[in-house]
């Protein structure tokens, strides 16, 4: 089989055997109504292959990127990693335009050899800004309450990440095997759809802000992006797969490019 390559287009990323495929497919479908344009991603980041594991037992690794934009959403992008038993990841972030009072949408769906690590949130640009958070949190909390009772708590998260989470941060660790698979299907997937649908409804309702507020929002977005790129928990894994030059360029110029 020849190596598949990707064009910069809205065609869904498809990776054989990738656990998170249905989540990305749901997201792309949900975005269709917004008539997105492809977001430019340089070729070397659209589809990247490599190997991990030992010399004797190499494991093929694929990382693919899907990205789009709309007038209200500066960049919607998905990092998709498939490395068999070593890792399977969907990291999906929506970066809104600073001309709308919108949070970030963030999903980090990560399967590693020791289990699943799952994060879902609508993350504020500034937690202390009630004008920014109140309209989101009042609609988000009921979704959070509904789904979190079905999931074990994910445990402590890094202290410096606190300013960026909403009170509806859905965060869990699940075991590999049937128990985890069942919860991913019955809880994580509908929760992902719920959070995304709420986000898209907020996008629908969003009205442009004045230029003073847009500047404030942009400054907050830059803080958030700088934090995410500096602390990206995937840095170690991606560096092992592809080396640090490719990984740093991917993190700074594609994943968190503001
Ligand atoms: N995380 C990313 C990107 C990834 C990615 C761009 C391309 O931001 C994957 C892939 N996350 C990823 C991997 C791990 C984590 C962990 C591979 C495991 C790292 C490891 O153990 O080697 C949520 N993700 C984590 C952790 C948190 C999050 C809290 C644990 C980090 C730790 O314990 O230090 N990521 C974090 C978050 C959002 C998010 C709140 C937004 C909803 O995307």
Coordinates of C-alpha atoms and ligand atoms in Angstrom, one line a residue, residues 77 79 89 91 106-108 110 112 117 119 121 123 157-158 165 169 171 228 232-234 237-238 255-256, ligand 1:
X77 CA -7.9 22.3 14.1
X79 CA -4.3 16.8 15.6
X89 CA -4.9 10.8 20.2
X91 CA -6.6 16.8 20.1
X106 CA -10.9 22.0 23.6
X107 CA -10.9 18.2 23.6
X108 CA -7.9 16.0 24.4
X110 CA -5.6 10.4 24.6
X112 CA -1.7 5.5 26.1
X117 CA -6.9 10.3 29.5
X119 CA -10.4 16.1 28.7
X121 CA -13.9 21.9 28.1
X123 CA -12.1 27.3 28.1
X157 CA -4.2 18.6 37.1
X158 CA -1.1 20.8 36.9
X165 CA -10.2 25.8 32.9
X169 CA -13.8 20.9 32.8
X171 CA -11.6 15.3 33.1
X228 CA -0.7 25.7 25.7
X232 CA 2.0 21.0 25.5
X233 CA 1.9 17.6 27.1
X234 CA 2.3 15.9 23.7
X237 CA 5.7 12.0 22.6
X238 CA 5.9 13.9 19.3
X255 CA -1.3 23.7 16.7
X256 CA -1.0 27.0 18.6
Ligands
LIG1 N1 -2.3 17.5 24.1 C1 -2.3 18.6 23.4 C2 -2.0 18.3 22.0 C3 -1.8 16.9 22.0 C4 -2.0 16.4 23.3 C5 -1.8 19.3 20.9 C6 -1.1 16.4 19.6 O1 -2.5 19.8 23.8 C7 -1.9 15.1 23.7 C8 -1.5 16.0 20.8 N2 -2.3 15.2 26.2 C9 -1.7 14.6 25.0 C10 -0.9 13.6 25.4 C11 -0.9 13.5 26.8 C12 -1.8 14.5 27.3 C13 -2.1 14.8 28.7 C14 -0.1 12.7 24.5 C15 -0.2 12.5 27.7 C16 1.2 13.0 28.0 C17 1.9 11.9 28.7 O2 1.5 11.4 29.8 O3 3.0 11.6 28.2 C18 -5.6 18.2 29.2 N3 -3.9 16.5 28.6 C19 -2.9 15.8 29.2 C20 -2.9 16.1 30.6 C21 -3.9 17.1 30.7 C22 -4.5 17.3 29.5 C23 -4.3 17.8 32.0 C24 -2.0 15.6 31.7 C25 -0.8 16.4 31.7 C26 0.0 16.2 32.9 O4 -0.4 15.4 33.8 O5 1.0 16.9 33.0 N4 -5.1 19.2 27.1 C27 -5.3 19.5 28.5 C28 -6.5 20.3 28.5 C29 -7.0 20.5 27.2 C30 -6.1 19.8 26.4 C31 -7.1 20.9 29.7 C32 -8.2 21.2 26.8 C33 -9.4 20.7 27.0 O6 -6.2 19.8 25.1

